XYZ file of C-alpha atoms in Angstrom:
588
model
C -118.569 -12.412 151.373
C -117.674 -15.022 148.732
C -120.185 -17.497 147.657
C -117.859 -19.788 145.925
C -115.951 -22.196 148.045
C -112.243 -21.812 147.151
C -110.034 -24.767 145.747
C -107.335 -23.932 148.009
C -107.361 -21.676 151.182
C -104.362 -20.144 153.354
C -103.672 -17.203 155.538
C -100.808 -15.372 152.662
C -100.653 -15.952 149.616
C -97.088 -14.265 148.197
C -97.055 -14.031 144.101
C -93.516 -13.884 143.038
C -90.680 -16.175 144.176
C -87.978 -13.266 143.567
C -85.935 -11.824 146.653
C -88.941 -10.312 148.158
C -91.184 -13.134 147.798
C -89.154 -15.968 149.417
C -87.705 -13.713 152.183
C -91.893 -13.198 152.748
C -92.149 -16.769 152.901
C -88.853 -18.001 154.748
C -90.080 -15.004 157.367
C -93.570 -16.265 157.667
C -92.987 -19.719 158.038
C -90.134 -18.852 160.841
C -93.006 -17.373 162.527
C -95.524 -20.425 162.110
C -97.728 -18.560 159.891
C -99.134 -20.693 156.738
C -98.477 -19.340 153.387
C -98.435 -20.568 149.692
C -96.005 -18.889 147.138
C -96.943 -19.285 143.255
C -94.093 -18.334 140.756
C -95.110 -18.352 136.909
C -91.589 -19.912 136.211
C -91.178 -23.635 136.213
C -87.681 -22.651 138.496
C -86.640 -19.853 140.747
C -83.990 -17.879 139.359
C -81.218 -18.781 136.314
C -79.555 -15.771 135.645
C -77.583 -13.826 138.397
C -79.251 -10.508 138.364
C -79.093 -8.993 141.848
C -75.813 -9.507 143.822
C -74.725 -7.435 146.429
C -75.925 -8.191 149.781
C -75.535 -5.220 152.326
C -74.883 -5.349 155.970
C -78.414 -4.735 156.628
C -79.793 -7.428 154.697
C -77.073 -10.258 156.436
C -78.383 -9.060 159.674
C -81.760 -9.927 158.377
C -80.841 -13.204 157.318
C -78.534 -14.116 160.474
C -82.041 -13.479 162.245
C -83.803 -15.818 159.848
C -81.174 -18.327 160.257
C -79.818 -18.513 156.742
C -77.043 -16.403 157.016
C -74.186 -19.046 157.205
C -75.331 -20.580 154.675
C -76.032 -17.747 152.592
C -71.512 -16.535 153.638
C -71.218 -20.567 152.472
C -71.756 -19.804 148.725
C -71.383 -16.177 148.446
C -68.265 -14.184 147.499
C -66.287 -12.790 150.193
C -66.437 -9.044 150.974
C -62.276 -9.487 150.697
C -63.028 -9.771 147.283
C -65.194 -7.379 146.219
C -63.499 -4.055 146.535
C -61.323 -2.862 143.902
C -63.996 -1.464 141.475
C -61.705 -0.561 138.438
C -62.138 1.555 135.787
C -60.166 0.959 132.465
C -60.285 0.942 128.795
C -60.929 -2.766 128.718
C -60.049 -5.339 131.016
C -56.864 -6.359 129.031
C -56.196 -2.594 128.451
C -55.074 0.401 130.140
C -56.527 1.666 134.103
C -57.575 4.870 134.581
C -58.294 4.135 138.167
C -59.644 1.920 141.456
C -62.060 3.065 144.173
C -61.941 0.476 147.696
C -65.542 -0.354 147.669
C -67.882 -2.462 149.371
C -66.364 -1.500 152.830
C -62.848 -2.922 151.879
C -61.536 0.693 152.169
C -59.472 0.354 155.468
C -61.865 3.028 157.366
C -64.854 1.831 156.167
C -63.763 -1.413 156.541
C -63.397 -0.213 160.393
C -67.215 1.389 160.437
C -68.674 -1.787 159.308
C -66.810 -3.651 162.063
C -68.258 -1.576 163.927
C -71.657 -1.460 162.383
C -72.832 -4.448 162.795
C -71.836 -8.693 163.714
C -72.358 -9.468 159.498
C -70.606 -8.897 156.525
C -71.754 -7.865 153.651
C -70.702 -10.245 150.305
C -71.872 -10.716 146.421
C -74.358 -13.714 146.360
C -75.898 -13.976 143.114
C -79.740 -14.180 142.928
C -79.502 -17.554 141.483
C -77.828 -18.944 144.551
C -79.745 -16.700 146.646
C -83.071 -17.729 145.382
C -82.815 -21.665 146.727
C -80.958 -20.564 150.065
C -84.540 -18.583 150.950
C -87.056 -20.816 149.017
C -85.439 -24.283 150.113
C -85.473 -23.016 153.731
C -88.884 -21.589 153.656
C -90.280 -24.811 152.412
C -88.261 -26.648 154.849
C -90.228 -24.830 157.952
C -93.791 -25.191 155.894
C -93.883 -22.606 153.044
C -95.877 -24.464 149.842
C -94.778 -23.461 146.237
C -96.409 -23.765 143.324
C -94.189 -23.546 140.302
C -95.541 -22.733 136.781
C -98.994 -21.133 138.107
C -99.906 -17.845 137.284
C -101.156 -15.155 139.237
C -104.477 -13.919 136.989
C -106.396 -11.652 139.282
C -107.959 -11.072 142.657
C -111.577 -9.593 144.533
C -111.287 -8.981 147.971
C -113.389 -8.521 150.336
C -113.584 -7.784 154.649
C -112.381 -11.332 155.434
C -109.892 -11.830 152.625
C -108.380 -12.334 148.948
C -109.789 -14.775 146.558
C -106.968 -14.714 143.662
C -107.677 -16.649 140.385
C -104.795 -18.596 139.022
C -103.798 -20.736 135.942
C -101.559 -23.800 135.926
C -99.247 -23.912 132.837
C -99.224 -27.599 133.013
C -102.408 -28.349 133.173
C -104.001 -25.280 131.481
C -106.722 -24.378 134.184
C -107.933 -22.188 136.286
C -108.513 -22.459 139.916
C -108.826 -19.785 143.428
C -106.746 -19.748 145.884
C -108.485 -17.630 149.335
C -106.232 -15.846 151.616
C -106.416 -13.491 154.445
C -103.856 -11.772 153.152
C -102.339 -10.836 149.602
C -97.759 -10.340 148.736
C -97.583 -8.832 145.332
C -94.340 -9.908 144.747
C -94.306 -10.520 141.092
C -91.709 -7.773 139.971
C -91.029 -4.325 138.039
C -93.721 -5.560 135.637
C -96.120 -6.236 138.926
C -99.610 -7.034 137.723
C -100.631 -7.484 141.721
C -99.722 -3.756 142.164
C -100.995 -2.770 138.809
C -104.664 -4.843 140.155
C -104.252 -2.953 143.017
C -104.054 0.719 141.679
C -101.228 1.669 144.113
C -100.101 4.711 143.000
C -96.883 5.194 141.438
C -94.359 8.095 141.011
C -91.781 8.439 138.658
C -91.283 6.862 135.399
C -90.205 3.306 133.472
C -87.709 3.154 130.560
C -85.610 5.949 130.873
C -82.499 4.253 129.466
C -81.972 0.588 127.819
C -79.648 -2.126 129.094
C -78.511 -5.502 127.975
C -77.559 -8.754 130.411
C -75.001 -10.748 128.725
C -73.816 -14.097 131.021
C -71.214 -15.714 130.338
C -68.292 -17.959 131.056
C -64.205 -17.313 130.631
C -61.321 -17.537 132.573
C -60.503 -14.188 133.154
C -58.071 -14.637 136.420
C -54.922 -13.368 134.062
C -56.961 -9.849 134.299
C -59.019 -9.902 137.517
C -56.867 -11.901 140.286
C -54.788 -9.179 141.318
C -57.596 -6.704 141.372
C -60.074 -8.756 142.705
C -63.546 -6.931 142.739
C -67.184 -7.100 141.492
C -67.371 -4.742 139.236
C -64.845 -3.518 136.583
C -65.855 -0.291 134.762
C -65.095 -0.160 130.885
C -64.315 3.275 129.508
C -64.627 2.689 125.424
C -65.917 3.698 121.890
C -69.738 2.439 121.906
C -71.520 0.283 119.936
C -71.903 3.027 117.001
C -69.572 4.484 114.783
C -68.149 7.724 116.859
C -70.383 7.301 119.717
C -68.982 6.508 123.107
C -69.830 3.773 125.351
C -69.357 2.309 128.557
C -69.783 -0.916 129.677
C -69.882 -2.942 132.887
C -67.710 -6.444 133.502
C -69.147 -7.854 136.282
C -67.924 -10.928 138.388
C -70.281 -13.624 139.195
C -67.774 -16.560 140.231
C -64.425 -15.549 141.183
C -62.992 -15.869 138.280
C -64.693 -18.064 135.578
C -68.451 -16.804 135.626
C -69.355 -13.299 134.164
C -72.172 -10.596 133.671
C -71.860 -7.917 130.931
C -73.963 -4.634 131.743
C -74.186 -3.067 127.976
C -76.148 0.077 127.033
C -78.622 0.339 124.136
C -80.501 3.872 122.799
C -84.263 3.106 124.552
C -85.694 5.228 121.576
C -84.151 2.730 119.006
C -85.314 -0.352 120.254
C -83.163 -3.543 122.060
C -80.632 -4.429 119.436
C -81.221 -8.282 118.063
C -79.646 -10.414 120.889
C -77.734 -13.084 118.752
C -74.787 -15.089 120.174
C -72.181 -12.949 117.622
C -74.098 -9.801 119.038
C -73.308 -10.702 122.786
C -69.563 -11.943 121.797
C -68.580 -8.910 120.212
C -69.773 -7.469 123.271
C -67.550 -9.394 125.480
C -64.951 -9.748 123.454
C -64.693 -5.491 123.617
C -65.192 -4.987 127.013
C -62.125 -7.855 127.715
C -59.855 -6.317 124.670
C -58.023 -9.772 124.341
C -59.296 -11.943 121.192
C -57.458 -14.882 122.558
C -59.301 -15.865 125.535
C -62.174 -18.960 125.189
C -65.863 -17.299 125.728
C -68.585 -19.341 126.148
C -72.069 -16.904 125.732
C -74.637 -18.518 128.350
C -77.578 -16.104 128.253
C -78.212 -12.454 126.677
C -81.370 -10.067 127.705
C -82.370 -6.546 127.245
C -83.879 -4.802 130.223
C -85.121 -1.128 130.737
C -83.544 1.229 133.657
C -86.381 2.665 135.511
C -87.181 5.763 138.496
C -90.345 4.553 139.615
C -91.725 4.171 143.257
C -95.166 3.303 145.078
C -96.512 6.079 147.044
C -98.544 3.421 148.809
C -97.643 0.178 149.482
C -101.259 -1.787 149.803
C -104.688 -1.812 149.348
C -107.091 -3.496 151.846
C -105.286 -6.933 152.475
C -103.311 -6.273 149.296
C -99.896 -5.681 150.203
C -96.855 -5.268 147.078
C -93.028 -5.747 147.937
C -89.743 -5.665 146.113
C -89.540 -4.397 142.798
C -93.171 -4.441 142.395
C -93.208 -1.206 144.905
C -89.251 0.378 143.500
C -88.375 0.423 140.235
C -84.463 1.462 139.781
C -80.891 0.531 138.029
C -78.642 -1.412 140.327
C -76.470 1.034 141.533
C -75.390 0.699 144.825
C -76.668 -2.817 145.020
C -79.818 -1.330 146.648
C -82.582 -3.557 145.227
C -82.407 -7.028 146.311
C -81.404 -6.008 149.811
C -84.577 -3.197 150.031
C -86.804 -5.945 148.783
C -85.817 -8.524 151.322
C -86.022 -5.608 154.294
C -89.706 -4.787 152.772
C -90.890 -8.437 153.109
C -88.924 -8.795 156.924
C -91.113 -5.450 157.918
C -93.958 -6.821 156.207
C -94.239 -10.279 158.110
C -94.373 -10.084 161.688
C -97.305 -7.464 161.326
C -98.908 -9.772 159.411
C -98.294 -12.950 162.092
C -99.393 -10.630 164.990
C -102.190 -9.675 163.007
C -103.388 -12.785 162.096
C -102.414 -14.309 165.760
C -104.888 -11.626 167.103
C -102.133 -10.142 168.873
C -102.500 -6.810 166.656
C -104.954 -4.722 165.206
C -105.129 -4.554 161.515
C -104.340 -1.163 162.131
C -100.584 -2.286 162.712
C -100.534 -3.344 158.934
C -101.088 0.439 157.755
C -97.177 1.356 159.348
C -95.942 -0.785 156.590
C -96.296 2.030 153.841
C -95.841 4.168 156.351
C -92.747 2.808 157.132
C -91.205 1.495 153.656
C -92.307 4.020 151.038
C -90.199 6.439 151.870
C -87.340 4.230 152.012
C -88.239 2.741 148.655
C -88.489 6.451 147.370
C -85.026 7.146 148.660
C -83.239 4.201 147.168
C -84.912 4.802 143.420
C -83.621 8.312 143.971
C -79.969 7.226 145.113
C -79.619 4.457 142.008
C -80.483 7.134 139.306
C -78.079 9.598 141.154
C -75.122 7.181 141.481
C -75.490 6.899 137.512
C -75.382 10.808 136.925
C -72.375 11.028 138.947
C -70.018 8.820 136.337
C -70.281 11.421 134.219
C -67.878 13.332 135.541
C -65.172 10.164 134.959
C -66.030 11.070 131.335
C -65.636 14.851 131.844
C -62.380 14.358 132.829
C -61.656 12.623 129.219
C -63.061 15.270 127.251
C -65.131 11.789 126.633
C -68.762 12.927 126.278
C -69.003 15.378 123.466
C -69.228 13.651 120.053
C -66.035 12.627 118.694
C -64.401 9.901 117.179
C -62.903 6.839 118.979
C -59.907 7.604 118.459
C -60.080 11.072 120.024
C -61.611 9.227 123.023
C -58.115 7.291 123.307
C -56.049 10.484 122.362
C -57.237 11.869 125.314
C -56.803 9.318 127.643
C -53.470 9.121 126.380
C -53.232 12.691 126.759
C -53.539 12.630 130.622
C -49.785 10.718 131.034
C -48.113 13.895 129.397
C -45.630 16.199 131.521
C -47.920 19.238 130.978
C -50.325 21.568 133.529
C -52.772 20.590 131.284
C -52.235 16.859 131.736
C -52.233 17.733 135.604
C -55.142 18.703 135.555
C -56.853 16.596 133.842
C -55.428 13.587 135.922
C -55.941 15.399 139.461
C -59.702 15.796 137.946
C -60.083 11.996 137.269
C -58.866 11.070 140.659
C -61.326 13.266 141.988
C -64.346 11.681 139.639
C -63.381 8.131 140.468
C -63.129 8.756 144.227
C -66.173 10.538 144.071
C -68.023 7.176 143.452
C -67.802 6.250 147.129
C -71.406 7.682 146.972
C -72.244 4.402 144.836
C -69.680 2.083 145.933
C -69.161 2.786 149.676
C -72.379 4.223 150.909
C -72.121 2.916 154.088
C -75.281 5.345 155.741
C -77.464 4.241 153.019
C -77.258 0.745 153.878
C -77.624 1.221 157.596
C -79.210 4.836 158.299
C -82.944 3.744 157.679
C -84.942 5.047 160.263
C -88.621 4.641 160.420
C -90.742 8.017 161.262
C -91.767 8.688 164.728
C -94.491 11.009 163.840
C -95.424 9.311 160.862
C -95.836 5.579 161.939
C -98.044 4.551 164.837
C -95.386 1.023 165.446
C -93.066 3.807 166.958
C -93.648 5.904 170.434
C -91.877 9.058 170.454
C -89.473 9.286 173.707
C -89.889 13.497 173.402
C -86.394 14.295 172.743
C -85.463 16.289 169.930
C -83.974 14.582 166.993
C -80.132 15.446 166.862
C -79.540 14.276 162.854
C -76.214 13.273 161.520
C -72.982 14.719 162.617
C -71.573 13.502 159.476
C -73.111 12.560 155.718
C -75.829 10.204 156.173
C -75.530 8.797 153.030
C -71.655 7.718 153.282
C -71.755 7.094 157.199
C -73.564 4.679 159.513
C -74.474 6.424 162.670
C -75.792 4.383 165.618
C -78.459 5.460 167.841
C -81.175 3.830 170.062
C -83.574 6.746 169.289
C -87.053 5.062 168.640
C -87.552 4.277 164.724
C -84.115 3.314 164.576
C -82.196 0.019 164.442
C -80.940 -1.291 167.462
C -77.319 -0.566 167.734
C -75.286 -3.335 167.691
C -72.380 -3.845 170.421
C -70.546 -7.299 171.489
C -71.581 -8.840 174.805
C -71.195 -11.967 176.476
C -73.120 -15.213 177.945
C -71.059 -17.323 179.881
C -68.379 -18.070 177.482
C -70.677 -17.281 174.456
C -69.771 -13.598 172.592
C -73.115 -12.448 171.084
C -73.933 -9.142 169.345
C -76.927 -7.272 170.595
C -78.832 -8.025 167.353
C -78.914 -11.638 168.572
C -80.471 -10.929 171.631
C -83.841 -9.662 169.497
C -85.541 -10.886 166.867
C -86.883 -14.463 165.989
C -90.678 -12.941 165.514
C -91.153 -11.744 168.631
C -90.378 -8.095 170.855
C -87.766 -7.966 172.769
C -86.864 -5.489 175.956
C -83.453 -4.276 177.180
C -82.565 -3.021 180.246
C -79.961 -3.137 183.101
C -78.912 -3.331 186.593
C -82.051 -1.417 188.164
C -84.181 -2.426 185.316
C -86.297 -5.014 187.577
C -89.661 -2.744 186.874
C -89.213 -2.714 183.394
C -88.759 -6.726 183.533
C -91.654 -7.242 185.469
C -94.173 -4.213 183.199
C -92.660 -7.130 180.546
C -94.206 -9.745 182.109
C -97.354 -8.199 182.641
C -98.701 -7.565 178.793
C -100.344 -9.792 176.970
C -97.542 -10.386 174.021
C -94.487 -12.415 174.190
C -91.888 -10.209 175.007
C -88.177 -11.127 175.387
C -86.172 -10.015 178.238
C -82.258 -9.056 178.303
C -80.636 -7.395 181.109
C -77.093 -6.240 179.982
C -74.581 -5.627 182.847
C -72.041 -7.216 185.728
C -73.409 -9.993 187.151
C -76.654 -10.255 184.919
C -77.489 -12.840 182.091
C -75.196 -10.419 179.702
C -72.172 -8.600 180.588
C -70.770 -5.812 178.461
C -67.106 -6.283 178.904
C -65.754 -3.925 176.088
C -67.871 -0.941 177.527
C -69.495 -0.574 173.943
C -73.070 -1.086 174.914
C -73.257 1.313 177.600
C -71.844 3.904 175.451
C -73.931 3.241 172.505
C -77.041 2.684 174.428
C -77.826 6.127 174.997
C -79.743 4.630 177.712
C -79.362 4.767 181.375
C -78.657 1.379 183.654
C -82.048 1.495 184.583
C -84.021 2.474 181.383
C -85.290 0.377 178.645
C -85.700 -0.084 174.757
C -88.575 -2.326 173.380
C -87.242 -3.227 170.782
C -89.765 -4.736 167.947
C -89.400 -8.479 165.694
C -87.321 -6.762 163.174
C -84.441 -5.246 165.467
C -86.058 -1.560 165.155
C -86.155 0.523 168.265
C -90.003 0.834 169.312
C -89.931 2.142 172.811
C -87.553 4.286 174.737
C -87.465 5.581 178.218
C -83.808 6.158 179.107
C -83.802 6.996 182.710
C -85.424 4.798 185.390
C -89.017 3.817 186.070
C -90.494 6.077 189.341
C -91.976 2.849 190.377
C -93.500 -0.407 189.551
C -96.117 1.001 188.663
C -94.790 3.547 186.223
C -93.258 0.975 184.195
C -95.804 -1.228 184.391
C -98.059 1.656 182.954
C -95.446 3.407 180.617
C -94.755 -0.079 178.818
C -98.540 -1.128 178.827
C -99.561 2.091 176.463
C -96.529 1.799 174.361
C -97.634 -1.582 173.538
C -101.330 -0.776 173.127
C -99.815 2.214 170.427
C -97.736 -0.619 168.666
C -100.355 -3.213 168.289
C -102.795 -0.811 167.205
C -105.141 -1.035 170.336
C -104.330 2.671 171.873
């Protein structure tokens, strides 16, 4: 036990106001459970850094009850798609890939996927959506305070900060401990979670800035525009990344730098040479807002927390942006994370419950560092095709590019094997399955109950294809019902912090086994006649579940329970339900 009486006390205290740490908060405070954030910034977030927000991560936030705001400010999914590759964005294109669903079939899956859409919201605007409604519903944030370290002990955290304005130190004790403080995490670092991979493979540079670039963009609207060019070095060869913030006005340069060498020096005629490559027109008005060098990393947590020391976000995966992965896997972390934690500390849960977190999210986390440092391996082949990455001169590079519009087999060739490289970035730009596909073990986390079936896989590429099922430590499948004149998805029917059950005509056992536990458990009975009618026919044949069965479905939309034929009785349900909800909370 502590013998010094804290200055402050709370039940979480989340370091970090970054994606992960104000989805912890905005979650926790949704659920009525008192938390403190601390952020050693005097703001939340100035630059736009992450952007891409998946299907997943919408559905998280239409749960959360941010999401229309969140569609209010963001870019439109209409406009994200045509990720072009060219030799600047005033010069010559080499090629397009539809991305970000706004290929016509994948535009179709993710209709199908899911009742949200994914869009490009900077973390800057992201930031105060989360923050501004987590403070709203009782979240308490202390800018400028920095986390210094923490002892814990069987009844909580004590964590030592220091204000910046002030200059002092005070504690702050918690039950519970959110390292979300970032790649650099010292909470994670304090914590000894063990770590795989490495930091600093490769060196990057952020340059913001602001132009009117709608004479080059407009017509090909998209997110990301690919610039095939001679480097920053005499003969070497670069390529560099134009990236929208603000349709069409507000910019982010992605600009490489040899790791080895050192960050170059990041002056304001540095940074508009830059830009002024990657456009290729001299003309245009560039105003230089920010520049920062960053490190690409491949490093993941093999365990997520220690004692009542829990890390999320970056602090736990460590990766390039590629495939816009890292924003929306920290805000999924933290939405995992906090209803254990409020069932936990509502005494609803064993603390057992919290030890399916790692369980749960490290090998997700390990996936999507292994997917971002794959999706950069696999533009080298857009190179290959140019004869671009053995050492030559720039104006070989442009010879051969060139090259590819001649009337030879040669030239056939070589432009029938840049097709194939550019389409071959679906894997980073339309990777549909990696978004959605993120299923939670059965064996491996105790928050699922196996049903005893056999575990089919994909029928197609998991990575580049969403595949619905309602097989427990998966997401609930989504499908349009109705209420009365209301048209809901399924995803709306669960959620909001507490479990939810599904059945059907028949189902009366499984609604009264509901009734019977001791934890709030939502009720939905999908069919003619009932409180929800499925009048396209999609639920039944997504379900996988007969009229009868069930699926307990837990707070964040994952499948926990599933019996898919009818109870034998009363009493069967009644027992069936009662030790898959012992297993969840940890009591079994």
């Amino acid at each position: 036990m502590h013998t010094v009486e804290p200055d402050v006390v709370t039940d979480v205290l989340i370091v970090g106001s970054g994606p992960a740490g104000a989805s912890a908060a905005l979650a926790l405070s949704t659920y009525g459970v008192p938390n403190i954030v601390v952020t050693r910034y005097p703001r939340l977030a100035d630059t736009p850094r992450a952007h891409i927000t998946n299907q997943r991560t919408m559905e998280v936030l239409r749960d959360l009850g941010v999401e229309d705001e969140v569609v209010a400010k963001a870019t439109p999914q209409h406009l994200m798609g045509n990720t072009t590759f060219c030799t600047s964005l005033a010069g010559e294109e080499l090629g397009r890939v539809r991305s970000w669903g706004n290929d016509p079939l994948v535009q179709a899956a993710h209709e199908l996927a899911g009742p949200t859409r994914m869009c490009d919201m900077p973390q800057h605007l992201m930031e105060p959506v989360l923050m501004d409604a987590a403070v709203a519903r009782g979240t308490q944030l202390r800018f400028s305070t920095v986390y210094k370290s923490f002892v814990q002990d069987a009844f909580g955290v004590t964590v030592t900060v220091e204000d910046r304005l002030r200059g002092d130190e005070y504690t702050i004790r918690a039950k519970y401990l959110i390292g979300a403080d970032g790649g650099r995490s010292q909470v994670a670092e304090d914590a000894e979670l063990p770590m795989g991979g490495q930091m600093g493979v490769a060196g990057s540079i952020n340059i913001v800035f602001d132009a009117d670039l709608s004479k080059y963009t407009a017509h090909r609207p998209s997110t990301l525009y690919w610039v095939l060019a001679p480097g920053a070095t005499v003969g070497g060869i670069g390529a560099g990344l134009v990236r929208c913030v603000r349709p069409w006005n507000e910019w982010l340069i992605v600009w490489g730098y040899d790791v080895t060498a050192g960050a170059p020096d990041l002056t304001t005629e540095y940074a508009e040479s830059v830009v002024r490559q990657l456009i290729g027109d001299d003309d245009i008005p560039v105003t230089i807002k920010s520049s920062s060098a960053w490190t690409v990393n491949e490093m993941y947590a093999e365990t997520y927390s220690n004692g009542r020391v829990f890390c999320a976000g970056d602090a736990t995966h460590r990766h390039p942006p590629s495939n816009g992965l890292g924003s929306n896997t920290s805000i999924q972390d933290s939405y995992n994370l906090a209803w254990k934690l409020k069932l936990v500390l509502d005494g609803s849960a064993s603390p057992k419950l919290l030890e399916t977190y790692t369980a749960e999210r490290a090998p997700i986390g390990r996936q999507i560092v292994t997917r971002a440092n794959k999706s950069i391996g696999e533009t080298a082949p857009i190179f290959e095709a140019l004869d671009g990455l053995s050492p030559q001169t720039p104006e070989q590079l442009w010879a051969n590019i060139a090259a590819r519009k001649d009337d030879t087999e040669a030239a056939r060739k070589q432009r029938e094997k840049l097709r194939e490289a550019i389409a071959f970035k679906a894997y980073e730009f339309n990777a549909h399955g990696v978004d959605l596909n993120q299923r939670y073990p059965e064996d491996g986390s105790a928050a699922i109950v196996p049903d005893g079936t056999p575990d089919p896989g994909f029928d197609r590429d998991p990575e580049l294809y969403h595949q619905p099922t309602s097989r427990p430590g998966a997401k609930l499948p989504h499908a349009w019902i109705t209420s009365g004149t209301r048209t809901l998805s399924t995803l709306d029917v669960v959620g909001h912090g507490r479990f939810a059950l599904i059945t059907g005509i028949g189902g009366t056992p499984w609604l009264r086994a509901a009734e019977a536990q001791h934890l709030e458990i939502a009720t939905a009975v999908i069919g003619p006649g009932q409180e929800y009618d499925d009048p396209y026919g999609d639920w039944a044949r997504l379900s996988e579940v007969e009229d009868g069965g069930a699926l307990l479905v837990r707070p964040d939309g994952y499948v926990a329970f599933r019996h898919a034929a009818p109870a034998a009785s009363g009493e069967d349900a009644e027992r069936l339900l009662t030790e898959a909800v012992r297993r969840l909370l940890g009591h079994a």
